[in-house]
Amino acid sequence: MNLNRPQRRGSGMPSSGERVRSTAERGVKEADELRRYVNGSADSCTVGMTGDIFINSNGDRESDYTLYDMDQATGVMEPVGTYVGSKQQFRLFDGVSVQWPGNRKTPPPDVPYCGFDGKAKHCEKNEVFQGMRVAVKPLNIKRLTLSRSVLMDLKQMRNSSHENLVRFIGMCPEEPHIVLFTEFCPRGNLRKLLENDRFSLDWNFRYSIVNDIVEGMSFIHDSSISYHGKLKSSNCVIDGHFVVKLTDFGLRSLILQDQRDQSPNPRSYFWASPEQLRERYPDMHGSQKGDVYSFAIILQEVVTRSEPYSTSSTDSDPEEILEKIRRGNIPPFRPEISSDACSVELLTLIHRCWAEDPSIRPSFAFIKVTLKQISREKSSGNFLDNLLNRMEQYASNLEHLVEEKTQAFLEEKKKSEELLYQILPRYVADQLRSGHHVQPETFESVTIYFSDIVGFTELSAESSPMEVIDLLNDLYITFDSIIENFDVYKVETIGDAYMVVSGLPIRNGINHAREIARMSLKLRDAIKLFKVRHRPKNVLQLRIGIHSGVCAAGVVGLKMPRYCLFGDTVNTASRMETTGEPMKIHMSPDTRTILKNFGTFSISLRGEVYLKGKGMIRTYWLEGEDLEKRAVYRRVKYKL
Ligand SMILES: Nc1nc2c(ncn2[C@@H]2O[C@H](COP(=O)(O)OP(=O)(O)OP(=O)(O)O)[C@@H](O)[C@H]2O)c(=O)[nH]1
Ligand SMILES: [Mg+2]
């Protein structure tokens, strides 16, 4: 058995596992022998547990894949195609349509349009020359012969001037960097314009594109240039006023010296006529009839807005497509255009232009007259009207684009604003956003809240870090949803400690004590119902301390700005928490004095407590709020 020949299923070839076992049994003494065995697997196909295992000539496995697509209606992933590793072929199942990203009709290319480095030969290059932007086309000429015919061609190019031809600017003759410079058309080529789904193209616009090409081609055919030879959508470029201009014509004696690309992209020959394709060097066998054929392929692109042959249900291999065209089947192999894509007259014209027999193909003079008749009902034919129409459509396309971009920008802005509001108090964030400096400020009276989870250190020692994170996350989501109902600002959370303030950055009279008191009561109630995910039986307990007094606040830091509070009030509030008791709200006499003004809170004396730095002070427990009294208070206040 010849192991180098691809083997098929059931050929009796051992699987890779068996191969390794037999190698081991025979005892591999020499590295060469092992290499021989490994090489023996190359280009082979064997049966594995998951199906055929194909090993390529490199010794690597080529896997098979199934492509799934989400059914838009049901949301279910359905298989839509397969990639056969052994043939390196992708095939879509019959009758399925796939939602390719970016509204593509075909799978995305293996290589990006301009290559992975953006330097692909077929991609536009431009430079600024004498203050003017010019298109740059490098030629692969090692030794330039400036023969008489080259000089004549250059002169001819300098003298060719037409609205629909790009202006020839000059050539850099320095070997080996021979470069041609032409007028730069900023709106890219026709292929890109047609591919751009966001660009709506009505028939008026389409006819004016086609008309520009016909005008340019008529000029070339009537001039000493005689024919284009490489007419295709990438050689139709669009200027700032949406006028289509032809490029890459003429200079044939110079292009002859260009060392042809060793492996040209076969797709670039989709515009070449069958008689050109039958020649060894198609580029050198252009003709007027060949141009008419190329024009028909462009017409098909304009009508369908798709690349030639991209909608053909038959093979999508470009080499095979070219072979079919070369063969000249009956009927000849051409791109598909559905009968309802355009008028019958236009379809007939396209078919005549890409006729197999060049003598049947019409001249551009005939095409011009025919197109005028076809487009008469649709377009006014008046140049100014057409131009205005194009600009109008361009403007509406732009408006649509601007609207979309503005929407996306506003959404991003909203997201970043929300992020900022989470980091800084809204008032401070707004000040910073409008470019104002936020001065540090002293607030005569605020109330600060501190809380801590009793036994958190022990609990976290017995839990995994992920469990602790989940616990704190759940807890703070619960807390945050409560505090947003009060006029308070969450200053920070450090581990299980939670710090909240009221009365800054916007002063609220004496309400800060009431806001913090009510919030404390709500948080104490909430913790009773809180469930620890990994310990559902555990009930958490909160220790809360509150204190009121003077406090300074300001934004510190530039890179990660924080709104920080400073002063003795902060320390005292924190000590009120540490000296408190589980599930109790420990309150300083200062907060109690303010709360008394509201007359709705029930407060009890805790007694004398030693506070570091302050000595013995009399402190209180906040027990609750009398809702009856609260209602009365409200009625009195609002004279209800
Ligand atoms: N935007 C813009 N693109 C241009 C201009 N001239 C050429 N291009 C684009 O530049 C890319 C590279 O051009 P070429 O090197 O001529 O390659 P090609 O047109 O794909 O193929 P050939 O003409 O057959 O060599 C193509 O996509 C052209 O459409 C121009 O004036 N403006
Ligand atoms: Mg070109």
XYZ file of C-alpha atoms and ligand atoms in Angstrom:
673
model
C 0.000 0.000 0.000
C 1.336 3.429 -0.954
C 0.936 5.556 2.140
C 1.602 8.807 0.292
C -1.469 8.472 -1.835
C -4.684 9.865 -0.290
C -6.599 6.947 1.150
C -10.361 6.779 1.400
C -12.723 5.383 3.992
C -12.678 1.613 4.218
C -9.317 1.315 2.450
C -7.971 -0.693 5.346
C -5.461 1.964 6.302
C -4.646 1.882 10.049
C -5.875 4.768 12.215
C -3.287 7.096 13.764
C -3.706 5.288 17.108
C -2.953 1.950 15.470
C -0.033 3.487 13.621
C 1.543 4.720 16.862
C 0.947 1.335 18.537
C 2.516 -0.634 15.692
C 5.456 1.782 15.629
C 5.951 1.332 19.359
C 5.691 -2.480 19.084
C 8.334 -2.581 16.403
C 10.537 -0.313 18.511
C 11.598 2.926 16.873
C 15.348 3.131 17.045
C 16.127 5.840 14.609
C 14.724 9.356 14.375
C 14.594 8.868 10.607
C 12.348 5.892 11.015
C 9.923 7.897 13.150
C 10.002 10.721 10.602
C 9.232 8.179 7.871
C 6.201 7.013 9.809
C 4.966 10.555 10.440
C 5.485 11.484 6.783
C 3.664 8.346 5.843
C 0.495 9.879 7.295
C 0.675 12.999 5.110
C -2.008 13.459 2.466
C -4.022 10.580 3.807
C -7.557 10.077 4.931
C -8.525 7.582 7.590
C -11.640 6.806 9.587
C -11.739 8.143 13.104
C -14.419 8.140 15.818
C -15.865 11.424 14.553
C -15.648 10.583 10.846
C -12.912 11.002 8.250
C -9.560 12.240 9.499
C -7.683 14.001 6.738
C -3.973 14.736 7.205
C -2.618 17.306 4.740
C 0.785 17.316 3.023
C 2.133 19.276 5.975
C 1.142 16.532 8.381
C -1.587 18.749 9.900
C -5.143 17.622 10.342
C -7.787 19.359 8.222
C -10.994 19.206 10.229
C -14.572 19.268 9.016
C -16.911 21.876 10.455
C -20.643 22.446 10.509
C -21.812 26.043 10.304
C -24.832 27.002 12.447
C -26.966 30.090 11.965
C -29.641 31.447 14.267
C -33.161 31.243 12.873
C -34.380 34.841 13.257
C -37.956 33.773 13.917
C -37.388 30.998 16.475
C -33.982 31.956 17.879
C -32.856 28.325 17.401
C -29.404 27.589 15.988
C -29.752 25.522 12.805
C -27.013 23.847 10.734
C -26.741 25.689 7.401
C -23.528 24.477 5.803
C -20.408 22.353 6.047
C -16.714 22.845 5.557
C -15.072 19.708 4.215
C -11.478 19.768 5.447
C -10.191 17.185 2.975
C -11.392 19.281 0.011
C -10.952 22.646 1.752
C -14.414 23.431 0.461
C -17.303 25.237 2.094
C -20.803 24.336 0.970
C -24.115 25.791 2.060
C -27.037 23.386 2.319
C -29.577 23.752 -0.447
C -32.453 26.112 0.196
C -30.982 27.864 3.248
C -30.303 31.572 3.487
C -27.739 32.792 5.988
C -27.697 36.114 7.835
C -24.093 37.079 7.141
C -22.735 39.942 9.257
C -22.970 43.422 7.719
C -25.927 42.358 5.521
C -23.576 40.501 3.191
C -25.127 38.165 0.684
C -22.069 35.911 0.596
C -19.660 34.597 3.249
C -16.979 37.120 4.233
C -13.716 36.761 2.287
C -10.841 34.716 3.744
C -8.580 37.736 3.378
C -9.774 41.335 3.982
C -10.211 43.400 0.813
C -6.967 45.302 1.359
C -5.094 42.363 2.943
C -4.292 42.035 6.616
C -1.852 44.955 6.413
C -4.046 47.149 4.165
C -1.335 47.074 1.499
C -2.899 44.736 -1.062
C -2.008 45.636 -4.618
C -5.584 46.348 -5.586
C -6.098 48.853 -2.761
C -6.033 52.567 -3.301
C -2.885 54.514 -2.540
C -2.671 58.274 -2.564
C -0.123 60.972 -1.831
C 0.044 64.728 -1.795
C 1.963 66.084 -4.789
C 2.534 69.834 -5.091
C -0.278 70.441 -2.615
C -2.697 68.248 -4.554
C -3.900 64.785 -3.598
C -2.996 62.308 -6.324
C -3.715 58.609 -6.866
C -0.520 56.560 -6.908
C -0.057 53.414 -8.985
C 3.307 51.687 -8.535
C 4.520 49.608 -11.500
C 6.743 46.590 -11.202
C 9.413 47.690 -13.686
C 13.018 46.942 -12.802
C 14.598 48.541 -15.891
C 12.604 51.233 -17.601
C 13.029 51.718 -21.341
C 11.817 55.173 -22.284
C 11.219 54.210 -25.905
C 9.588 56.488 -28.456
C 6.292 54.632 -28.084
C 6.363 55.089 -24.295
C 6.980 58.817 -24.735
C 4.185 59.005 -27.322
C 1.830 57.205 -24.925
C 2.722 59.633 -22.129
C 2.090 62.599 -24.417
C -1.214 61.082 -25.482
C -2.232 60.725 -21.830
C -1.295 64.337 -21.066
C -3.475 65.461 -23.948
C -6.507 63.307 -23.155
C -8.919 65.451 -21.306
C -12.495 64.514 -20.702
C -14.983 65.027 -17.895
C -15.238 61.241 -17.409
C -11.543 60.308 -17.543
C -9.140 60.805 -14.642
C -6.486 63.362 -15.456
C -2.997 61.992 -15.965
C -0.599 63.981 -13.805
C 2.755 62.374 -14.366
C 5.169 59.574 -13.790
C 8.121 58.999 -11.520
C 10.716 57.296 -13.775
C 13.193 56.468 -10.978
C 13.978 52.754 -11.031
C 12.893 50.614 -9.333
C 10.127 52.892 -7.998
C 8.287 53.586 -11.216
C 5.015 55.194 -10.237
C 2.108 56.725 -12.137
C 0.206 59.690 -10.708
C -3.365 60.456 -11.659
C -6.097 62.754 -10.417
C -7.381 61.387 -7.110
C -11.096 60.720 -6.903
C -12.000 60.844 -3.212
C -15.199 58.786 -3.246
C -13.490 55.499 -4.076
C -14.348 53.121 -6.856
C -17.692 51.987 -8.209
C -17.347 48.498 -6.712
C -17.180 49.976 -3.206
C -20.075 52.352 -3.849
C -22.282 49.490 -5.038
C -21.266 47.321 -2.089
C -22.175 50.037 0.414
C -25.680 49.045 1.546
C -26.162 52.334 3.341
C -26.029 54.127 0.053
C -29.425 54.133 -1.579
C -29.171 54.260 -5.361
C -32.301 55.101 -7.295
C -32.547 54.432 -11.022
C -31.807 58.063 -11.830
C -28.535 57.776 -9.987
C -27.769 54.401 -11.579
C -28.406 55.718 -15.092
C -26.167 58.702 -14.486
C -23.351 56.396 -13.299
C -23.770 54.269 -16.438
C -24.021 57.373 -18.601
C -20.694 58.671 -17.242
C -19.002 55.383 -18.116
C -20.503 55.413 -21.610
C -19.333 59.009 -22.162
C -15.798 58.179 -21.021
C -15.684 55.014 -23.139
C -17.044 56.786 -26.207
C -14.247 59.329 -25.883
C -11.600 56.596 -25.582
C -12.994 54.652 -28.554
C -13.058 57.788 -30.704
C -9.551 58.850 -29.668
C -6.151 57.452 -30.640
C -6.190 55.423 -27.384
C -8.757 53.301 -29.254
C -9.761 50.970 -26.413
C -9.523 50.668 -22.610
C -8.585 47.008 -22.224
C -9.103 46.847 -18.451
C -12.576 48.241 -17.965
C -13.977 47.049 -14.610
C -15.715 48.552 -11.605
C -12.427 49.106 -9.736
C -11.245 51.207 -12.670
C -14.334 53.435 -12.476
C -13.604 55.943 -9.727
C -15.878 58.599 -8.307
C -14.930 62.227 -7.803
C -16.168 64.703 -5.204
C -19.191 65.670 -7.336
C -20.197 62.054 -7.841
C -19.021 62.038 -11.407
C -17.694 58.630 -12.464
C -14.300 58.730 -14.154
C -12.386 55.980 -15.907
C -8.841 55.185 -14.924
C -6.030 52.782 -15.944
C -6.465 53.249 -19.672
C -3.728 53.965 -22.228
C 0.047 53.758 -21.584
C 0.060 50.271 -23.075
C 3.716 50.326 -24.129
C 4.671 51.218 -20.557
C 2.386 48.615 -18.994
C 4.034 46.028 -21.301
C 7.229 46.517 -19.304
C 5.367 45.899 -16.031
C 6.428 42.527 -14.650
C 3.061 40.951 -14.412
C 1.818 39.771 -11.067
C 2.898 36.122 -10.797
C -0.375 35.079 -9.182
C -3.027 37.623 -10.194
C -6.369 37.485 -8.444
C -8.580 35.416 -10.780
C -11.579 37.561 -9.809
C -9.962 40.558 -11.490
C -10.543 38.756 -14.823
C -14.322 38.518 -14.393
C -14.608 41.607 -16.658
C -12.358 40.229 -19.392
C -14.111 38.994 -22.542
C -14.023 35.260 -23.406
C -11.718 35.936 -26.385
C -9.333 37.861 -24.079
C -9.409 35.074 -21.506
C -8.359 32.556 -24.130
C -5.112 34.474 -24.639
C -2.041 33.773 -22.516
C -1.849 37.409 -21.364
C -5.451 38.688 -21.414
C -4.387 42.222 -20.401
C -2.453 42.597 -23.633
C -5.363 41.651 -25.873
C -7.898 44.362 -25.218
C -10.220 45.542 -27.966
C -13.240 47.769 -28.433
C -15.554 44.751 -28.484
C -13.820 43.452 -25.386
C -14.572 46.789 -23.666
C -18.266 46.409 -24.549
C -18.268 42.981 -22.901
C -16.630 44.486 -19.766
C -19.229 47.243 -19.785
C -22.003 44.624 -19.731
C -20.484 43.073 -16.608
C -20.455 46.539 -14.996
C -24.105 47.017 -16.019
C -24.918 43.754 -14.237
C -23.126 45.058 -11.114
C -25.071 48.315 -11.237
C -28.384 46.476 -11.677
C -27.851 43.817 -8.991
C -25.391 45.769 -6.769
C -23.498 42.511 -6.356
C -20.094 41.353 -7.532
C -20.145 39.379 -10.789
C -20.984 35.702 -10.228
C -21.531 36.186 -6.478
C -25.163 35.151 -6.847
C -24.462 32.206 -9.164
C -25.802 29.085 -7.550
C -23.095 27.054 -9.327
C -19.478 26.798 -8.192
C -18.052 29.900 -6.633
C -14.449 28.953 -7.392
C -13.220 31.866 -9.580
C -10.861 29.654 -11.615
C -13.731 27.333 -12.491
C -15.901 30.311 -13.444
C -13.177 31.629 -15.760
C -12.785 28.171 -17.271
C -16.509 28.028 -18.034
C -16.366 31.424 -19.744
C -13.281 30.389 -21.704
C -14.987 27.201 -22.873
C -17.807 29.209 -24.465
C -20.703 26.918 -23.566
C -24.101 27.291 -25.192
C -25.707 29.293 -23.679
C -22.556 31.087 -22.556
C -21.808 31.222 -18.842
C -22.559 34.744 -17.543
C -23.540 36.422 -14.232
C -27.136 35.941 -13.148
C -29.683 38.770 -13.321
C -33.245 38.023 -12.287
C -35.849 39.112 -14.829
C -37.463 41.572 -12.397
C -34.166 43.303 -11.498
C -34.439 45.798 -14.369
C -36.437 46.618 -17.495
C -36.575 44.108 -20.361
C -34.891 46.657 -22.631
C -31.918 47.015 -20.309
C -31.666 43.243 -19.890
C -31.674 42.809 -23.679
C -28.919 45.403 -24.008
C -26.787 43.625 -21.374
C -27.232 40.293 -23.184
C -26.196 41.858 -26.490
C -23.141 43.485 -24.919
C -21.836 40.237 -23.431
C -22.644 38.125 -26.481
C -20.155 35.332 -27.121
C -19.637 36.532 -30.691
C -17.842 39.903 -30.505
C -19.338 41.027 -33.805
C -22.836 40.939 -32.274
C -21.806 43.328 -29.492
C -22.921 46.895 -30.203
C -20.682 49.963 -30.327
C -20.669 52.564 -27.560
C -22.388 54.968 -29.952
C -25.297 52.519 -30.178
C -25.236 51.858 -26.421
C -25.414 55.599 -25.768
C -28.530 56.030 -27.900
C -30.206 52.907 -26.493
C -29.533 53.888 -22.879
C -30.892 57.353 -23.534
C -34.149 55.804 -24.776
C -34.362 53.358 -21.878
C -33.705 55.977 -19.233
C -35.853 58.695 -20.815
C -38.904 58.056 -18.641
C -36.804 57.767 -15.515
C -34.356 60.618 -15.867
C -34.817 64.159 -17.105
C -31.644 63.914 -19.190
C -30.787 67.476 -18.224
C -27.235 67.577 -16.906
C -27.928 70.138 -14.184
C -31.042 68.306 -13.018
C -29.071 65.079 -12.907
C -26.248 66.637 -10.964
C -28.644 68.237 -8.501
C -30.421 64.949 -8.168
C -27.166 63.164 -7.393
C -26.185 65.762 -4.830
C -29.629 65.589 -3.256
C -29.406 61.845 -2.932
C -25.905 62.082 -1.599
C -27.062 64.668 0.952
C -29.948 62.481 2.074
C -27.581 59.514 2.364
C -25.283 61.689 4.409
C -28.129 62.910 6.594
C -29.100 59.339 7.267
C -25.501 58.486 8.100
C -25.072 61.531 10.338
C -28.308 60.690 12.134
C -27.107 57.141 12.759
C -23.697 58.300 13.953
C -25.246 60.988 16.187
C -27.510 58.407 17.752
C -24.551 56.102 18.415
C -22.581 59.033 19.822
C -25.435 60.076 22.118
C -25.759 56.546 23.411
C -22.028 56.376 24.153
C -22.197 59.814 25.821
C -25.080 58.672 27.986
C -23.156 55.567 29.015
C -20.067 57.565 29.985
C -22.193 60.096 31.863
C -23.867 57.346 33.815
C -20.495 55.904 34.664
C -19.356 59.318 35.864
C -22.501 59.732 37.992
C -21.687 56.440 39.642
C -18.210 57.639 40.559
C -19.025 61.208 41.585
C -22.139 62.955 42.930
C -24.262 64.212 40.019
C -23.764 67.854 40.948
C -19.976 67.460 41.150
C -19.851 65.433 37.913
C -21.897 68.107 36.099
C -19.558 70.813 37.372
C -16.524 68.890 36.135
C -18.166 68.117 32.771
C -18.935 71.762 32.151
C -15.267 72.554 32.755
C -15.655 74.122 36.217
C -13.197 73.438 38.968
C -14.831 71.849 42.007
C -13.517 73.760 45.001
C -13.177 71.862 48.283
C -15.994 73.055 50.531
C -16.920 73.009 54.193
C -20.456 71.889 55.021
C -21.655 73.125 58.402
C -24.004 70.262 59.033
C -24.214 66.814 57.449
C -25.050 63.336 58.726
C -22.762 60.407 58.029
C -23.712 56.727 58.144
C -21.339 53.794 58.618
C -22.316 50.149 58.706
C -20.529 46.863 58.960
C -21.593 43.233 58.726
C -21.186 41.455 62.043
C -18.824 38.469 61.770
C -17.960 39.170 58.153
C -14.281 38.301 58.642
C -15.155 34.816 59.979
C -17.724 34.271 57.260
C -15.291 35.215 54.505
C -12.578 33.001 56.004
C -14.947 30.040 55.597
C -15.990 30.986 52.044
C -14.223 30.976 48.712
C -13.207 34.377 47.270
C -15.861 34.026 44.538
C -18.547 33.354 47.179
C -17.456 36.487 49.069
C -17.640 38.564 45.897
C -21.106 37.190 45.115
C -22.241 37.930 48.672
C -21.008 41.533 48.649
C -22.371 42.079 45.160
C -25.844 40.844 46.144
C -25.710 42.865 49.351
C -24.719 46.127 47.733
C -27.259 45.724 44.948
C -29.900 45.426 47.702
C -28.507 48.412 49.616
C -28.084 50.594 46.536
C -31.662 50.030 45.485
C -32.812 51.232 48.924
C -30.614 54.286 49.274
C -31.658 55.676 45.911
C -35.002 56.564 47.517
C -33.329 59.022 49.883
C -31.451 62.294 49.484
C -28.100 60.684 50.236
C -24.793 59.994 48.497
C -22.917 56.716 48.831
C -19.334 57.745 49.520
C -17.693 54.359 49.393
C -17.740 50.680 50.248
C -14.656 49.074 51.693
C -15.148 45.338 51.958
C -18.256 44.953 54.081
C -18.210 48.579 55.287
C -20.748 50.938 53.730
C -20.470 54.721 54.055
C -23.255 57.138 53.132
C -23.690 60.879 53.661
C -26.563 63.314 53.430
C -26.376 67.120 53.283
C -23.668 67.382 50.627
C -22.691 68.334 47.976
C -26.104 70.050 47.919
C -27.134 71.299 51.342
C -30.547 70.210 52.588
C -31.024 72.159 55.839
C -31.550 69.728 58.714
C -33.137 67.052 56.545
C -29.838 65.139 56.333
C -30.353 63.596 59.778
C -33.894 62.508 58.915
C -32.812 61.071 55.512
C -29.981 59.041 57.065
C -32.192 57.913 59.965
C -34.955 56.668 57.680
C -32.429 55.024 55.349
C -30.765 53.277 58.343
C -34.111 51.864 59.462
C -34.837 50.569 55.946
C -31.378 48.979 55.614
C -31.743 47.299 59.004
C -35.068 45.836 57.878
C -33.646 44.735 54.533
C -30.777 42.779 56.042
C -33.247 40.587 57.949
C -34.624 39.322 54.644
C -31.297 39.061 52.867
C -30.281 35.555 51.715
C -26.636 34.529 51.499
C -26.473 32.476 48.313
C -23.922 29.926 49.502
C -25.313 29.822 53.074
C -29.069 30.127 52.735
C -29.595 29.452 56.442
C -27.293 32.263 57.615
C -28.922 35.528 58.649
C -26.649 38.543 58.362
C -26.551 41.243 61.022
C -25.715 44.873 60.506
C -24.038 47.242 62.945
C -24.884 50.864 62.168
C -23.445 54.135 63.472
C -24.565 57.672 62.600
C -23.292 61.102 63.518
C -23.928 64.696 62.428
C -21.566 67.627 62.256
C -19.320 69.788 60.165
C -17.438 68.200 57.305
C -15.166 69.173 54.394
C -15.528 67.581 50.967
C -13.710 67.826 47.666
C -12.513 65.970 44.578
C -9.089 64.433 44.999
C -6.939 62.990 42.233
C -6.925 63.544 38.488
C -6.590 60.043 37.049
C -9.281 58.372 39.126
C -10.990 61.327 40.787
C -12.808 60.591 44.046
C -15.148 62.760 46.029
C -13.845 62.470 49.574
C -15.030 63.647 52.988
C -12.673 64.906 55.666
C -13.015 65.952 59.271
C -13.725 64.753 62.741
C -17.378 64.052 61.920
C -16.242 61.198 59.636
C -14.095 59.618 62.411
C -16.824 59.994 65.016
C -19.441 58.449 62.723
C -17.118 55.505 62.115
C -16.550 55.092 65.886
C -20.300 55.190 66.470
C -20.489 52.114 64.247
C -17.582 50.228 65.880
C -18.951 50.840 69.387
C -22.496 49.880 68.362
C -24.307 46.570 68.667
C -25.635 44.086 66.093
C -28.907 45.176 64.466
C -28.919 48.487 66.340
C -28.563 52.026 65.042
C -26.080 53.787 67.284
C -26.521 57.543 67.247
C -24.501 60.473 68.570
C -26.159 63.207 70.703
C -25.688 65.654 67.789
C -27.826 63.552 65.435
C -30.382 63.001 68.171
C -30.710 66.778 68.708
C -31.468 67.331 65.027
C -33.855 64.355 64.807
C -35.862 65.705 67.750
C -36.987 68.558 65.472
C -39.017 66.108 63.435
C -40.816 64.648 66.423
C -41.482 61.359 64.647
C -38.523 59.178 65.646
C -38.446 56.945 68.677
C -35.080 57.191 70.353
C -33.785 55.517 73.504
C -30.805 56.296 75.664
C -27.945 53.886 75.342
C -25.757 55.437 78.079
C -22.218 56.655 78.446
C -19.786 55.328 75.863
C -16.057 55.905 75.668
C -15.059 57.273 72.257
C -11.354 57.427 71.493
C -10.217 61.065 71.383
C -13.512 62.306 72.803
C -13.807 60.671 76.165
C -17.137 59.571 77.634
C -20.201 60.731 75.711
C -23.885 60.008 76.056
C -25.212 58.095 73.022
C -28.627 56.865 71.804
C -30.312 54.079 69.879
C -32.588 54.926 67.006
C -35.452 52.487 67.464
C -37.883 53.415 64.724
C -40.220 56.006 63.345
C -43.814 56.523 64.333
C -45.692 56.541 61.039
C -48.795 58.061 62.647
C -46.765 60.985 63.952
C -45.068 61.227 60.578
C -48.417 61.633 58.843
C -49.469 64.317 61.367
C -46.140 66.108 60.922
C -46.677 66.115 57.189
C -50.210 67.470 57.493
C -49.028 70.280 59.758
C -46.060 71.123 57.585
C -47.991 71.210 54.357
C -51.138 72.698 55.994
C -53.236 69.800 54.692
N -10.376 56.553 -4.179
C -9.667 56.311 -5.285
N -9.273 55.081 -5.534
C -8.567 54.852 -6.653
C -8.233 55.877 -7.535
N -7.511 55.315 -8.555
C -7.427 54.002 -8.288
N -8.061 53.713 -7.150
C -8.249 52.422 -6.503
O -6.990 51.936 -6.094
C -7.030 50.539 -6.060
C -5.769 49.991 -6.711
O -5.789 50.302 -8.083
P -4.986 49.429 -9.140
O -3.598 49.222 -8.675
O -5.203 50.085 -10.454
O -5.711 48.013 -9.089
P -7.052 47.562 -9.804
O -7.804 48.727 -10.309
O -7.804 46.673 -8.874
O -6.541 46.643 -10.982
P -5.810 47.068 -12.364
O -6.298 48.400 -12.739
O -6.211 46.007 -13.290
O -4.361 47.052 -12.070
C -8.325 50.122 -6.776
O -9.266 49.744 -5.786
C -8.772 51.369 -7.456
O -10.168 51.425 -7.582
C -8.677 57.208 -7.237
O -8.453 58.173 -7.958
N -9.383 57.358 -6.107
Mg -6.963 50.099 -11.594
